[in-house]
């Protein structure tokens, strides 16, 4: 692993929760990511992998420390990969007013074209190409699935919609599904991509799904009904409407009392792991 620096390694549920850093050519900075390596890695067989994309303000460690996913991932033999949510380091642009929804921690999984963002903010290429190539060079990996929360749910959905052949399944918690038509998305897309809304369409799950004649990748979306961003950021529901209009089968589940936090994710993460395990051919 000459191209990876191991920052930490902790044994849990028979596997290893690890954290790495590496120089990213795509982002022109050093990046960190977390990985849970299940105990089945010792058998030497290719490991199915679930990529988890986190939301605004998060790092690569939020999911690993708060979701409680390692226990079932160890049982199922799934490797968990948790990238950071933006480039970081000296010289990386940030929101001038320190806003949480732009800049550091808010990469939105797009390839920026506008100054001062374009030098480092190429998160789409990082999570879709560079990071998977790095992992495949250092681990023995099998099939892949993808999931995420909020901004990360947006990232997971657009990656699955644009590259359905790369994943067995996609799931999301409280995803931003129509960034072209919500405050978080409009702020980020205008900053990173400019004001040409035609350029925004490639990163909008509702637009991508509506423009496809066929999409058959298994999809699961969970949404808390006490989420204070549900209506203000138009989470989940617009994508469900597009699925209905397109005749696309997908599971959308709404839960009374649950908010936007990791308490919600921790409550239902086992459902998502089992959902992906089924399509990764790990269960009947």
mmCIF file of C-alpha atoms in Angstrom, residues 11-17 36-41 43 47-48 68-80 270 273 282:
data_model
loop_
_atom_site.group_PDB
_atom_site.id
_atom_site.type_symbol
_atom_site.label_atom_id
_atom_site.label_comp_id
_atom_site.label_asym_id
_atom_site.label_seq_id
_atom_site.Cartn_x
_atom_site.Cartn_y
_atom_site.Cartn_z
ATOM 1 C CA UNK A 11 -10.406 -4.054 15.723
ATOM 2 C CA UNK A 12 -14.185 -4.315 15.997
ATOM 3 C CA UNK A 13 -16.601 -7.228 15.478
ATOM 4 C CA UNK A 14 -13.722 -9.364 14.248
ATOM 5 C CA UNK A 15 -12.828 -6.889 11.491
ATOM 6 C CA UNK A 16 -10.879 -3.652 11.333
ATOM 7 C CA UNK A 17 -12.020 -0.060 11.254
ATOM 8 C CA UNK A 36 -14.334 -1.111 7.607
ATOM 9 C CA UNK A 37 -12.650 -4.347 6.565
ATOM 10 C CA UNK A 38 -14.817 -7.314 7.666
ATOM 11 C CA UNK A 39 -13.270 -10.494 9.096
ATOM 12 C CA UNK A 40 -13.999 -12.365 5.853
ATOM 13 C CA UNK A 41 -11.045 -10.491 4.306
ATOM 14 C CA UNK A 43 -10.228 -15.737 3.606
ATOM 15 C CA UNK A 47 -15.088 -8.502 -0.755
ATOM 16 C CA UNK A 48 -18.384 -6.889 -1.741
ATOM 17 C CA UNK A 68 -23.337 1.400 14.110
ATOM 18 C CA UNK A 69 -22.998 -0.385 10.784
ATOM 19 C CA UNK A 70 -19.919 -2.492 11.538
ATOM 20 C CA UNK A 71 -21.674 -5.266 13.474
ATOM 21 C CA UNK A 72 -23.947 -6.352 10.623
ATOM 22 C CA UNK A 73 -21.353 -5.528 7.947
ATOM 23 C CA UNK A 74 -19.030 -7.985 9.719
ATOM 24 C CA UNK A 75 -21.747 -10.637 9.770
ATOM 25 C CA UNK A 76 -22.564 -10.130 6.092
ATOM 26 C CA UNK A 77 -18.969 -9.747 4.963
ATOM 27 C CA UNK A 78 -19.412 -6.301 3.431
ATOM 28 C CA UNK A 79 -16.560 -3.812 3.245
ATOM 29 C CA UNK A 80 -17.668 -0.249 4.041
ATOM 30 C CA UNK A 270 -29.417 -2.655 9.208
ATOM 31 C CA UNK A 273 -27.197 -3.326 4.719
ATOM 32 C CA UNK A 282 -24.873 -12.417 -0.222
#
